[in-house]
């Protein structure tokens, strides 16, 4: 343990640390850091020949592009489009895999307003085709990530559509999901969590 | 057959036609029209519960975003990024499917400079994981689309890397690929071509 005599908070509370001293990575309070942890894990899975999973680029409607002389094209007017799918997809053990990653500052529940209806529709179509589908939910304040398979998620989604509560409680997510190990390589081993989820389904 | 007494060329040579009169769609001379035919086919596959396949958005590096009052965010500076994967992926009969679509104005061969090395690397990784992977090549002048499975493509790629020719000839593509039917629904039935390719592999 390192002491910080100047009274600063332990740096790993605020920063993503790399290097040998601290093996435990804080995957942070901001969505970006969570996303970086997923990307780093995907890079690890790719390098280790375990899976090929990529983040889909942010969909953008490009309106105007300038082509300045002797330099590369500049997009000068564009707009964000609503995504019609999830953020991540790829292949794992020959199977199609698809997931959405979301972060909440909430400590006790995950508000379903974070998920769009067309994303649910997309995930349902993927399940129908025999794909693997789940949510990765980061409770930023608790610094816990859960893998929630599509089937229980869809149960809570339908509860909302039937007029029920507009969120899933942390207890529900803990019961139906799997805590994703937070480590060094990969930083966020969600495929390990997925294999636990498959095993528990097979039992 | 409709006559055009004003001497205009048959409109289907220049335009994508819809409607009842002309069932044969010209999927055109420009990459955009080819892309639209693929997107329309993917929409058909989705609606008919045959497959879930989407185009990945163009990857863009966003540098500057304005948030004007009372209107939506405008991206005012962004740059095109080199894609690290192929253009299309999704799920078909439970399996992961991945392909790149390319158009050439060339009448006798397909120049391999159209494909990036990192895309080949991505496709190789997908094949290693047991996915389905191919190219869709549109010979615009001939108005013919071929599905070329990854394995023969990779053979020609390696020939180039070993100092051989920098293209695949049309004859080679015709021998190793499958002509994609050009129809009404779907406009470009590449999954039909794929099933022919699978059958011929199994024989």
mmCIF file of C-alpha atoms in Angstrom:
data_model
loop_
_atom_site.group_PDB
_atom_site.id
_atom_site.type_symbol
_atom_site.label_atom_id
_atom_site.label_comp_id
_atom_site.label_asym_id
_atom_site.label_seq_id
_atom_site.Cartn_x
_atom_site.Cartn_y
_atom_site.Cartn_z
ATOM 1 C CA UNK A 1 0.000 0.000 0.000
ATOM 2 C CA UNK A 2 1.314 3.424 -0.902
ATOM 3 C CA UNK A 3 0.887 6.349 1.470
ATOM 4 C CA UNK A 4 0.001 9.777 0.198
ATOM 5 C CA UNK A 5 1.360 12.161 2.881
ATOM 6 C CA UNK A 6 0.133 15.206 0.999
ATOM 7 C CA UNK A 7 -3.396 14.194 1.872
ATOM 8 C CA UNK A 8 -4.465 13.528 -1.715
ATOM 9 C CA UNK A 9 -7.018 10.867 -2.288
ATOM 10 C CA UNK A 10 -5.677 7.587 -3.557
ATOM 11 C CA UNK A 11 -5.168 8.309 -7.276
ATOM 12 C CA UNK A 12 -6.932 5.143 -8.426
ATOM 13 C CA UNK A 13 -10.176 6.669 -7.253
ATOM 14 C CA UNK A 14 -10.009 9.224 -10.017
ATOM 15 C CA UNK A 15 -7.668 7.911 -12.641
ATOM 16 C CA UNK A 16 -7.279 4.888 -14.775
ATOM 17 C CA UNK A 17 -3.930 3.553 -13.713
ATOM 18 C CA UNK A 18 -1.662 1.435 -15.794
ATOM 19 C CA UNK A 19 1.722 0.026 -14.859
ATOM 20 C CA UNK A 20 2.899 -2.599 -12.460
ATOM 21 C CA UNK A 21 2.123 -1.173 -9.048
ATOM 22 C CA UNK A 22 -1.639 -1.257 -9.125
ATOM 23 C CA UNK A 23 -3.239 -4.250 -10.755
ATOM 24 C CA UNK A 24 -6.740 -3.253 -9.859
ATOM 25 C CA UNK A 25 -8.083 -0.903 -12.498
ATOM 26 C CA UNK A 26 -10.762 1.540 -11.579
ATOM 27 C CA UNK A 27 -12.983 1.621 -14.621
ATOM 28 C CA UNK A 28 -14.196 4.886 -13.462
ATOM 29 C CA UNK A 29 -17.051 7.234 -13.104
ATOM 30 C CA UNK A 30 -17.492 8.457 -16.642
ATOM 31 C CA UNK A 31 -19.045 6.558 -19.537
ATOM 32 C CA UNK A 32 -15.899 7.100 -21.539
ATOM 33 C CA UNK A 33 -13.725 5.208 -19.087
ATOM 34 C CA UNK A 34 -16.230 2.342 -19.009
ATOM 35 C CA UNK A 35 -16.202 2.287 -22.803
ATOM 36 C CA UNK A 36 -12.401 2.310 -22.840
ATOM 37 C CA UNK A 37 -12.375 -0.687 -20.512
ATOM 38 C CA UNK A 38 -14.665 -2.574 -22.904
ATOM 39 C CA UNK A 39 -12.546 -1.601 -25.918
ATOM 40 C CA UNK A 40 -9.364 -2.691 -24.134
ATOM 41 C CA UNK A 41 -10.986 -6.019 -23.267
ATOM 42 C CA UNK A 42 -12.096 -6.497 -26.869
ATOM 43 C CA UNK A 43 -8.538 -5.801 -27.992
ATOM 44 C CA UNK A 44 -7.332 -8.441 -25.530
ATOM 45 C CA UNK A 45 -9.891 -10.986 -26.798
ATOM 46 C CA UNK A 46 -8.801 -10.272 -30.384
ATOM 47 C CA UNK A 47 -5.067 -10.595 -29.636
ATOM 48 C CA UNK A 48 -5.618 -13.820 -27.698
ATOM 49 C CA UNK A 49 -7.795 -15.271 -30.515
ATOM 50 C CA UNK A 50 -10.753 -15.619 -28.150
ATOM 51 C CA UNK A 51 -13.314 -13.460 -29.966
ATOM 52 C CA UNK A 52 -13.688 -10.731 -32.584
ATOM 53 C CA UNK A 53 -15.859 -7.993 -31.096
ATOM 54 C CA UNK A 54 -15.926 -4.331 -32.129
ATOM 55 C CA UNK A 55 -17.785 -1.210 -31.159
ATOM 56 C CA UNK A 56 -19.960 0.091 -33.944
ATOM 57 C CA UNK A 57 -19.028 3.646 -34.913
ATOM 58 C CA UNK A 58 -21.394 6.400 -33.774
ATOM 59 C CA UNK A 59 -23.892 6.878 -36.598
ATOM 60 C CA UNK A 60 -23.541 10.342 -38.096
ATOM 61 C CA UNK A 61 -25.497 12.027 -40.879
ATOM 62 C CA UNK A 62 -22.868 13.828 -42.940
ATOM 63 C CA UNK A 63 -24.206 16.964 -44.646
ATOM 64 C CA UNK A 64 -21.172 18.940 -45.743
ATOM 65 C CA UNK A 65 -17.588 17.988 -46.488
ATOM 66 C CA UNK A 66 -14.752 20.340 -47.439
ATOM 67 C CA UNK A 67 -11.791 19.114 -49.456
ATOM 68 C CA UNK A 68 -9.006 21.584 -48.712
ATOM 69 C CA UNK A 69 -5.974 21.495 -50.978
ATOM 70 C CA UNK A 70 -3.124 19.347 -49.730
ATOM 71 C CA UNK A 71 -4.949 18.177 -46.648
ATOM 72 C CA UNK A 72 -7.543 15.592 -45.863
ATOM 73 C CA UNK A 73 -11.296 15.995 -46.165
ATOM 74 C CA UNK A 74 -12.995 17.870 -43.306
ATOM 75 C CA UNK A 75 -16.600 17.209 -42.362
ATOM 76 C CA UNK A 76 -17.988 20.659 -41.522
ATOM 77 C CA UNK A 77 -21.627 19.826 -40.946
ATOM 78 C CA UNK A 78 -23.015 16.604 -39.557
ATOM 79 C CA UNK A 79 -25.628 15.423 -37.085
ATOM 80 C CA UNK A 80 -25.903 12.548 -34.650
ATOM 81 C CA UNK A 81 -28.353 9.879 -35.751
ATOM 82 C CA UNK A 82 -30.322 7.625 -33.430
ATOM 83 C CA UNK A 83 -28.665 4.218 -33.452
ATOM 84 C CA UNK A 84 -30.895 1.422 -34.765
ATOM 85 C CA UNK A 85 -28.824 -1.324 -33.198
ATOM 86 C CA UNK A 86 -26.726 -1.936 -30.112
ATOM 87 C CA UNK A 87 -23.211 -0.584 -29.588
ATOM 88 C CA UNK A 88 -21.152 -3.776 -29.823
ATOM 89 C CA UNK A 89 -21.252 -6.948 -31.849
ATOM 90 C CA UNK A 90 -19.024 -9.695 -33.104
ATOM 91 C CA UNK A 91 -18.238 -13.381 -32.996
ATOM 92 C CA UNK A 92 -17.392 -15.611 -30.041
ATOM 93 C CA UNK A 93 -16.871 -19.384 -30.394
ATOM 94 C CA UNK A 94 -18.534 -19.305 -33.806
ATOM 95 C CA UNK A 95 -21.631 -17.606 -32.457
ATOM 96 C CA UNK A 96 -22.949 -14.129 -33.115
ATOM 97 C CA UNK A 97 -22.767 -11.919 -30.035
ATOM 98 C CA UNK A 98 -24.460 -8.552 -29.559
ATOM 99 C CA UNK A 99 -24.650 -6.243 -26.564
ATOM 100 C CA UNK A 100 -25.391 -2.772 -25.345
ATOM 101 C CA UNK A 101 -23.257 -1.101 -22.669
ATOM 102 C CA UNK A 102 -24.840 1.444 -20.356
ATOM 103 C CA UNK A 103 -23.720 3.379 -17.328
ATOM 104 C CA UNK A 104 -25.793 4.824 -14.529
ATOM 105 C CA UNK A 105 -24.981 7.114 -11.607
ATOM 106 C CA UNK A 106 -27.962 5.628 -9.794
ATOM 107 C CA UNK A 107 -27.079 3.482 -6.759
ATOM 108 C CA UNK A 108 -30.189 1.347 -6.399
ATOM 109 C CA UNK A 109 -31.733 0.854 -9.841
ATOM 110 C CA UNK A 110 -31.202 1.125 -13.599
ATOM 111 C CA UNK A 111 -33.706 3.418 -15.379
ATOM 112 C CA UNK A 112 -35.035 1.729 -18.519
ATOM 113 C CA UNK A 113 -35.270 5.085 -20.298
ATOM 114 C CA UNK A 114 -31.582 4.491 -21.095
ATOM 115 C CA UNK A 115 -32.562 1.827 -23.633
ATOM 116 C CA UNK A 116 -34.398 2.685 -26.861
ATOM 117 C CA UNK A 117 -37.372 0.661 -28.095
ATOM 118 C CA UNK A 118 -35.707 -0.006 -31.464
ATOM 119 C CA UNK A 119 -32.649 -1.384 -29.656
ATOM 120 C CA UNK A 120 -34.907 -3.816 -27.791
ATOM 121 C CA UNK A 121 -36.477 -4.752 -31.127
ATOM 122 C CA UNK A 122 -33.009 -5.348 -32.576
ATOM 123 C CA UNK A 123 -31.994 -7.538 -29.628
ATOM 124 C CA UNK A 124 -35.203 -9.542 -29.912
ATOM 125 C CA UNK A 125 -34.482 -10.190 -33.613
ATOM 126 C CA UNK A 126 -30.953 -11.320 -32.717
ATOM 127 C CA UNK A 127 -32.253 -13.752 -30.077
ATOM 128 C CA UNK A 128 -34.784 -15.067 -32.586
ATOM 129 C CA UNK A 129 -31.895 -15.845 -34.974
ATOM 130 C CA UNK A 130 -30.075 -17.755 -32.229
ATOM 131 C CA UNK A 131 -27.537 -15.084 -31.249
ATOM 132 C CA UNK A 132 -26.108 -14.259 -27.834
ATOM 133 C CA UNK A 133 -27.475 -10.985 -26.496
ATOM 134 C CA UNK A 134 -27.085 -9.080 -23.241
ATOM 135 C CA UNK A 135 -26.634 -5.735 -21.531
ATOM 136 C CA UNK A 136 -23.507 -4.628 -19.707
ATOM 137 C CA UNK A 137 -24.576 -2.248 -16.955
ATOM 138 C CA UNK A 138 -22.065 -0.152 -15.049
ATOM 139 C CA UNK A 139 -23.170 1.154 -11.678
ATOM 140 C CA UNK A 140 -20.591 3.916 -11.650
ATOM 141 C CA UNK A 141 -20.868 4.910 -7.987
ATOM 142 C CA UNK A 142 -20.664 1.297 -6.806
ATOM 143 C CA UNK A 143 -18.056 0.565 -9.477
ATOM 144 C CA UNK A 144 -19.792 -2.690 -10.346
ATOM 145 C CA UNK A 145 -20.541 -4.034 -13.827
ATOM 146 C CA UNK A 146 -23.256 -6.613 -14.422
ATOM 147 C CA UNK A 147 -23.925 -8.755 -17.455
ATOM 148 C CA UNK A 148 -27.684 -9.080 -17.763
ATOM 149 C CA UNK A 149 -28.847 -11.616 -20.391
ATOM 150 C CA UNK A 150 -31.531 -10.442 -22.779
ATOM 151 C CA UNK A 151 -34.286 -12.754 -21.478
ATOM 152 C CA UNK A 152 -34.514 -11.348 -17.920
ATOM 153 C CA UNK A 153 -33.974 -7.825 -19.261
ATOM 154 C CA UNK A 154 -36.901 -8.321 -21.645
ATOM 155 C CA UNK A 155 -39.045 -9.473 -18.740
ATOM 156 C CA UNK A 156 -38.452 -6.119 -16.983
ATOM 157 C CA UNK A 157 -38.941 -4.225 -20.235
ATOM 158 C CA UNK A 158 -42.328 -5.874 -20.735
ATOM 159 C CA UNK A 159 -43.219 -5.118 -17.117
ATOM 160 C CA UNK A 160 -42.670 -1.430 -17.910
ATOM 161 C CA UNK A 161 -44.656 -1.673 -21.149
ATOM 162 C CA UNK A 162 -47.524 -3.176 -19.146
ATOM 163 C CA UNK A 163 -47.528 -0.082 -16.920
ATOM 164 C CA UNK A 164 -45.132 -1.332 -14.245
ATOM 165 C CA UNK A 165 -41.993 0.309 -12.872
ATOM 166 C CA UNK A 166 -39.737 2.156 -15.291
ATOM 167 C CA UNK A 167 -36.532 0.668 -13.926
ATOM 168 C CA UNK A 168 -34.860 -2.550 -12.856
ATOM 169 C CA UNK A 169 -33.739 -2.583 -9.235
ATOM 170 C CA UNK A 170 -30.133 -3.353 -8.348
ATOM 171 C CA UNK A 171 -31.403 -6.417 -6.460
ATOM 172 C CA UNK A 172 -33.174 -7.670 -9.577
ATOM 173 C CA UNK A 173 -30.045 -7.138 -11.657
ATOM 174 C CA UNK A 174 -27.897 -8.880 -9.036
ATOM 175 C CA UNK A 175 -30.305 -11.839 -9.012
ATOM 176 C CA UNK A 176 -30.628 -12.200 -12.787
ATOM 177 C CA UNK A 177 -27.222 -10.938 -13.908
ATOM 178 C CA UNK A 178 -23.606 -11.879 -13.361
ATOM 179 C CA UNK A 179 -21.018 -9.579 -11.756
ATOM 180 C CA UNK A 180 -18.250 -8.980 -14.291
ATOM 181 C CA UNK A 181 -14.753 -9.480 -12.867
ATOM 182 C CA UNK A 182 -12.693 -6.296 -12.820
ATOM 183 C CA UNK A 183 -9.065 -7.115 -13.500
ATOM 184 C CA UNK A 184 -5.891 -6.401 -15.366
ATOM 185 C CA UNK A 185 -6.016 -8.544 -18.507
ATOM 186 C CA UNK A 186 -8.676 -8.171 -19.686
ATOM 187 C CA UNK A 187 -9.831 -5.184 -17.723
ATOM 188 C CA UNK A 188 -13.462 -6.243 -17.876
ATOM 189 C CA UNK A 189 -13.767 -9.971 -18.463
ATOM 190 C CA UNK A 190 -17.365 -10.043 -19.632
ATOM 191 C CA UNK A 191 -16.869 -13.244 -21.648
ATOM 192 C CA UNK A 192 -15.957 -14.987 -18.378
ATOM 193 C CA UNK A 193 -19.214 -13.685 -16.929
ATOM 194 C CA UNK A 194 -21.034 -14.859 -20.047
ATOM 195 C CA UNK A 195 -19.702 -18.398 -19.685
ATOM 196 C CA UNK A 196 -20.973 -18.426 -16.094
ATOM 197 C CA UNK A 197 -24.355 -17.341 -17.397
ATOM 198 C CA UNK A 198 -24.366 -20.120 -20.017
ATOM 199 C CA UNK A 199 -23.353 -22.725 -17.446
ATOM 200 C CA UNK A 200 -26.088 -21.685 -15.089
ATOM 201 C CA UNK A 201 -28.594 -21.955 -17.944
ATOM 202 C CA UNK A 202 -27.421 -25.463 -18.788
ATOM 203 C CA UNK A 203 -27.724 -26.708 -15.218
ATOM 204 C CA UNK B 1 -41.366 -3.368 -73.653
ATOM 205 C CA UNK B 2 -41.992 0.371 -73.467
ATOM 206 C CA UNK B 3 -40.986 2.640 -76.322
ATOM 207 C CA UNK B 4 -39.463 6.043 -75.708
ATOM 208 C CA UNK B 5 -40.315 8.029 -78.855
ATOM 209 C CA UNK B 6 -38.465 11.083 -77.561
ATOM 210 C CA UNK B 7 -35.248 9.182 -78.086
ATOM 211 C CA UNK B 8 -34.297 9.060 -74.436
ATOM 212 C CA UNK B 9 -32.362 6.111 -73.253
ATOM 213 C CA UNK B 10 -34.320 3.480 -71.396
ATOM 214 C CA UNK B 11 -34.671 5.012 -67.939
ATOM 215 C CA UNK B 12 -33.603 1.868 -66.124
ATOM 216 C CA UNK B 13 -30.109 2.460 -67.408
ATOM 217 C CA UNK B 14 -29.766 5.490 -65.205
ATOM 218 C CA UNK B 15 -32.354 5.217 -62.519
ATOM 219 C CA UNK B 16 -33.375 2.830 -59.829
ATOM 220 C CA UNK B 17 -36.942 2.045 -60.728
ATOM 221 C CA UNK B 18 -39.591 0.834 -58.396
ATOM 222 C CA UNK B 19 -43.176 -0.007 -59.201
ATOM 223 C CA UNK B 20 -44.922 -2.725 -61.065
ATOM 224 C CA UNK B 21 -43.849 -2.237 -64.662
ATOM 225 C CA UNK B 22 -40.208 -3.083 -64.432
ATOM 226 C CA UNK B 23 -39.283 -5.924 -62.160
ATOM 227 C CA UNK B 24 -35.637 -5.848 -63.117
ATOM 228 C CA UNK B 25 -33.862 -3.296 -60.975
ATOM 229 C CA UNK B 26 -30.729 -1.742 -62.311
ATOM 230 C CA UNK B 27 -28.512 -1.482 -59.276
ATOM 231 C CA UNK B 28 -26.603 1.086 -61.083
ATOM 232 C CA UNK B 29 -23.304 2.612 -61.843
ATOM 233 C CA UNK B 30 -22.530 4.403 -58.626
ATOM 234 C CA UNK B 31 -21.396 2.828 -55.361
ATOM 235 C CA UNK B 32 -24.297 4.492 -53.588
ATOM 236 C CA UNK B 33 -26.925 2.645 -55.630
ATOM 237 C CA UNK B 34 -25.146 -0.663 -55.040
ATOM 238 C CA UNK B 35 -25.095 0.124 -51.326
ATOM 239 C CA UNK B 36 -28.796 0.996 -51.387
ATOM 240 C CA UNK B 37 -29.571 -2.349 -53.018
ATOM 241 C CA UNK B 38 -27.700 -4.129 -50.210
ATOM 242 C CA UNK B 39 -29.465 -2.071 -47.539
ATOM 243 C CA UNK B 40 -32.860 -2.784 -49.110
ATOM 244 C CA UNK B 41 -32.053 -6.498 -49.202
ATOM 245 C CA UNK B 42 -30.982 -6.405 -45.547
ATOM 246 C CA UNK B 43 -34.262 -4.701 -44.695
ATOM 247 C CA UNK B 44 -36.104 -7.473 -46.546
ATOM 248 C CA UNK B 45 -34.153 -10.189 -44.695
ATOM 249 C CA UNK B 46 -34.962 -8.475 -41.381
ATOM 250 C CA UNK B 47 -38.682 -8.110 -42.134
ATOM 251 C CA UNK B 48 -38.914 -11.707 -43.312
ATOM 252 C CA UNK B 49 -37.067 -12.963 -40.185
ATOM 253 C CA UNK B 50 -34.326 -14.470 -42.336
ATOM 254 C CA UNK B 51 -31.302 -12.626 -40.973
ATOM 255 C CA UNK B 52 -30.244 -9.530 -39.007
ATOM 256 C CA UNK B 53 -27.547 -7.757 -41.001
ATOM 257 C CA UNK B 54 -26.636 -4.068 -40.809
ATOM 258 C CA UNK B 55 -24.147 -1.730 -42.381
ATOM 259 C CA UNK B 56 -21.661 -0.387 -39.895
ATOM 260 C CA UNK B 57 -21.736 3.416 -39.770
ATOM 261 C CA UNK B 58 -18.847 5.238 -41.429
ATOM 262 C CA UNK B 59 -16.232 5.750 -38.709
ATOM 263 C CA UNK B 60 -15.756 9.448 -38.018
ATOM 264 C CA UNK B 61 -13.395 11.231 -35.627
ATOM 265 C CA UNK B 62 -15.493 13.979 -34.072
ATOM 266 C CA UNK B 63 -13.447 17.022 -33.074
ATOM 267 C CA UNK B 64 -15.915 19.848 -32.511
ATOM 268 C CA UNK B 65 -19.616 19.904 -31.660
ATOM 269 C CA UNK B 66 -21.817 22.975 -31.319
ATOM 270 C CA UNK B 67 -24.924 22.936 -29.149
ATOM 271 C CA UNK B 68 -27.098 25.746 -30.502
ATOM 272 C CA UNK B 69 -30.023 26.865 -28.341
ATOM 273 C CA UNK B 70 -33.336 25.193 -29.183
ATOM 274 C CA UNK B 71 -31.881 22.986 -31.867
ATOM 275 C CA UNK B 72 -29.948 19.762 -31.996
ATOM 276 C CA UNK B 73 -26.202 19.364 -31.697
ATOM 277 C CA UNK B 74 -24.191 20.121 -34.847
ATOM 278 C CA UNK B 75 -20.860 18.467 -35.530
ATOM 279 C CA UNK B 76 -18.759 21.246 -37.068
ATOM 280 C CA UNK B 77 -15.411 19.514 -37.363
ATOM 281 C CA UNK B 78 -14.833 15.838 -37.970
ATOM 282 C CA UNK B 79 -12.605 13.587 -40.060
ATOM 283 C CA UNK B 80 -13.043 10.259 -41.790
ATOM 284 C CA UNK B 81 -11.237 7.414 -40.072
ATOM 285 C CA UNK B 82 -9.864 4.320 -41.781
ATOM 286 C CA UNK B 83 -12.251 1.454 -41.042
ATOM 287 C CA UNK B 84 -10.673 -1.410 -39.115
ATOM 288 C CA UNK B 85 -13.354 -3.894 -40.078
ATOM 289 C CA UNK B 86 -15.632 -4.675 -43.013
ATOM 290 C CA UNK B 87 -18.758 -2.707 -43.912
ATOM 291 C CA UNK B 88 -21.478 -5.222 -43.036
ATOM 292 C CA UNK B 89 -22.039 -7.813 -40.358
ATOM 293 C CA UNK B 90 -24.802 -9.641 -38.584
ATOM 294 C CA UNK B 91 -26.398 -12.989 -37.906
ATOM 295 C CA UNK B 92 -27.814 -15.562 -40.320
ATOM 296 C CA UNK B 93 -29.155 -18.946 -39.160
ATOM 297 C CA UNK B 94 -27.419 -18.509 -35.814
ATOM 298 C CA UNK B 95 -24.049 -17.874 -37.415
ATOM 299 C CA UNK B 96 -21.980 -14.740 -37.509
ATOM 300 C CA UNK B 97 -21.733 -13.267 -40.998
ATOM 301 C CA UNK B 98 -19.336 -10.565 -42.164
ATOM 302 C CA UNK B 99 -18.708 -9.074 -45.584
ATOM 303 C CA UNK B 100 -17.225 -6.207 -47.506
ATOM 304 C CA UNK B 101 -19.009 -4.722 -50.542
ATOM 305 C CA UNK B 102 -16.950 -3.176 -53.324
ATOM 306 C CA UNK B 103 -17.672 -1.745 -56.718
ATOM 307 C CA UNK B 104 -15.382 -1.451 -59.715
ATOM 308 C CA UNK B 105 -15.733 0.272 -63.080
ATOM 309 C CA UNK B 106 -13.221 -2.212 -64.440
ATOM 310 C CA UNK B 107 -14.634 -4.703 -66.947
ATOM 311 C CA UNK B 108 -12.104 -7.511 -66.759
ATOM 312 C CA UNK B 109 -10.624 -7.578 -63.257
ATOM 313 C CA UNK B 110 -10.983 -6.381 -59.669
ATOM 314 C CA UNK B 111 -7.995 -4.381 -58.377
ATOM 315 C CA UNK B 112 -7.001 -5.600 -54.914
ATOM 316 C CA UNK B 113 -5.958 -2.086 -53.909
ATOM 317 C CA UNK B 114 -9.663 -1.631 -53.081
ATOM 318 C CA UNK B 115 -9.245 -3.833 -50.009
ATOM 319 C CA UNK B 116 -7.188 -2.725 -46.996
ATOM 320 C CA UNK B 117 -4.721 -5.056 -45.287
ATOM 321 C CA UNK B 118 -6.396 -4.569 -41.890
ATOM 322 C CA UNK B 119 -9.728 -5.585 -43.418
ATOM 323 C CA UNK B 120 -8.140 -8.812 -44.657
ATOM 324 C CA UNK B 121 -6.737 -9.324 -41.165
ATOM 325 C CA UNK B 122 -10.211 -8.803 -39.700
ATOM 326 C CA UNK B 123 -11.776 -11.291 -42.123
ATOM 327 C CA UNK B 124 -9.081 -13.838 -41.329
ATOM 328 C CA UNK B 125 -9.838 -13.490 -37.608
ATOM 329 C CA UNK B 126 -13.566 -13.958 -38.316
ATOM 330 C CA UNK B 127 -12.917 -17.146 -40.318
ATOM 331 C CA UNK B 128 -10.676 -18.413 -37.517
ATOM 332 C CA UNK B 129 -13.611 -17.983 -35.097
ATOM 333 C CA UNK B 130 -15.891 -19.976 -37.415
ATOM 334 C CA UNK B 131 -17.780 -17.092 -39.005
ATOM 335 C CA UNK B 132 -19.059 -16.716 -42.561
ATOM 336 C CA UNK B 133 -17.037 -14.209 -44.538
ATOM 337 C CA UNK B 134 -17.054 -13.039 -48.143
ATOM 338 C CA UNK B 135 -16.781 -10.134 -50.562
ATOM 339 C CA UNK B 136 -19.634 -8.779 -52.666
ATOM 340 C CA UNK B 137 -18.118 -7.362 -55.835
ATOM 341 C CA UNK B 138 -20.140 -5.209 -58.211
ATOM 342 C CA UNK B 139 -18.838 -4.959 -61.760
ATOM 343 C CA UNK B 140 -20.736 -1.751 -62.460
ATOM 344 C CA UNK B 141 -20.326 -1.674 -66.240
ATOM 345 C CA UNK B 142 -21.374 -5.314 -66.615
ATOM 346 C CA UNK B 143 -24.001 -4.851 -63.889
ATOM 347 C CA UNK B 144 -23.027 -8.142 -62.293
ATOM 348 C CA UNK B 145 -22.524 -8.818 -58.596
ATOM 349 C CA UNK B 146 -20.448 -11.754 -57.383
ATOM 350 C CA UNK B 147 -20.219 -13.273 -53.940
ATOM 351 C CA UNK B 148 -16.620 -14.365 -53.470
ATOM 352 C CA UNK B 149 -15.989 -16.453 -50.317
ATOM 353 C CA UNK B 150 -13.037 -15.432 -48.186
ATOM 354 C CA UNK B 151 -10.922 -18.530 -48.860
ATOM 355 C CA UNK B 152 -10.485 -18.033 -52.653
ATOM 356 C CA UNK B 153 -10.156 -14.276 -52.116
ATOM 357 C CA UNK B 154 -7.380 -14.893 -49.600
ATOM 358 C CA UNK B 155 -5.605 -17.093 -52.137
ATOM 359 C CA UNK B 156 -5.488 -14.158 -54.593
ATOM 360 C CA UNK B 157 -4.492 -11.770 -51.826
ATOM 361 C CA UNK B 158 -1.548 -13.992 -50.912
ATOM 362 C CA UNK B 159 -0.603 -14.279 -54.579
ATOM 363 C CA UNK B 160 -0.306 -10.475 -54.625
ATOM 364 C CA UNK B 161 1.673 -10.431 -51.355
ATOM 365 C CA UNK B 162 4.079 -12.952 -52.914
ATOM 366 C CA UNK B 163 4.746 -10.510 -55.756
ATOM 367 C CA UNK B 164 2.046 -11.721 -58.158
ATOM 368 C CA UNK B 165 -0.686 -9.757 -59.921
ATOM 369 C CA UNK B 166 -2.397 -6.961 -58.029
ATOM 370 C CA UNK B 167 -5.892 -7.941 -59.108
ATOM 371 C CA UNK B 168 -8.272 -10.860 -59.491
ATOM 372 C CA UNK B 169 -9.451 -11.419 -63.048
ATOM 373 C CA UNK B 170 -13.160 -11.544 -63.835
ATOM 374 C CA UNK B 171 -12.682 -15.145 -64.973
ATOM 375 C CA UNK B 172 -11.166 -16.065 -61.609
ATOM 376 C CA UNK B 173 -14.042 -14.381 -59.774
ATOM 377 C CA UNK B 174 -16.584 -16.138 -62.007
ATOM 378 C CA UNK B 175 -14.905 -19.491 -61.335
ATOM 379 C CA UNK B 176 -14.572 -19.092 -57.556
ATOM 380 C CA UNK B 177 -17.568 -16.888 -56.835
ATOM 381 C CA UNK B 178 -21.332 -17.055 -57.267
ATOM 382 C CA UNK B 179 -23.362 -14.644 -59.391
ATOM 383 C CA UNK B 180 -25.859 -12.891 -57.112
ATOM 384 C CA UNK B 181 -29.419 -12.882 -58.484
ATOM 385 C CA UNK B 182 -30.689 -9.397 -59.260
ATOM 386 C CA UNK B 183 -34.388 -9.220 -58.526
ATOM 387 C CA UNK B 184 -37.262 -7.422 -56.944
ATOM 388 C CA UNK B 185 -37.554 -8.817 -53.427
ATOM 389 C CA UNK B 186 -34.880 -8.805 -52.277
ATOM 390 C CA UNK B 187 -33.119 -6.649 -54.810
ATOM 391 C CA UNK B 188 -29.816 -8.430 -54.327
ATOM 392 C CA UNK B 189 -30.344 -11.913 -52.930
ATOM 393 C CA UNK B 190 -26.824 -12.535 -51.696
ATOM 394 C CA UNK B 191 -27.990 -15.025 -49.051
ATOM 395 C CA UNK B 192 -29.344 -17.189 -51.882
ATOM 396 C CA UNK B 193 -25.919 -17.007 -53.500
ATOM 397 C CA UNK B 194 -24.329 -17.852 -50.146
ATOM 398 C CA UNK B 195 -26.426 -20.998 -49.757
ATOM 399 C CA UNK B 196 -25.275 -22.101 -53.223
ATOM 400 C CA UNK B 197 -21.707 -21.507 -52.129
ATOM 401 C CA UNK B 198 -22.225 -23.593 -48.959
ATOM 402 C CA UNK B 199 -23.808 -26.412 -50.938
ATOM 403 C CA UNK B 200 -20.954 -26.530 -53.404
ATOM 404 C CA UNK B 201 -18.505 -26.672 -50.472
ATOM 405 C CA UNK B 202 -20.361 -29.598 -48.932
ATOM 406 C CA UNK B 203 -20.350 -31.620 -52.126
#
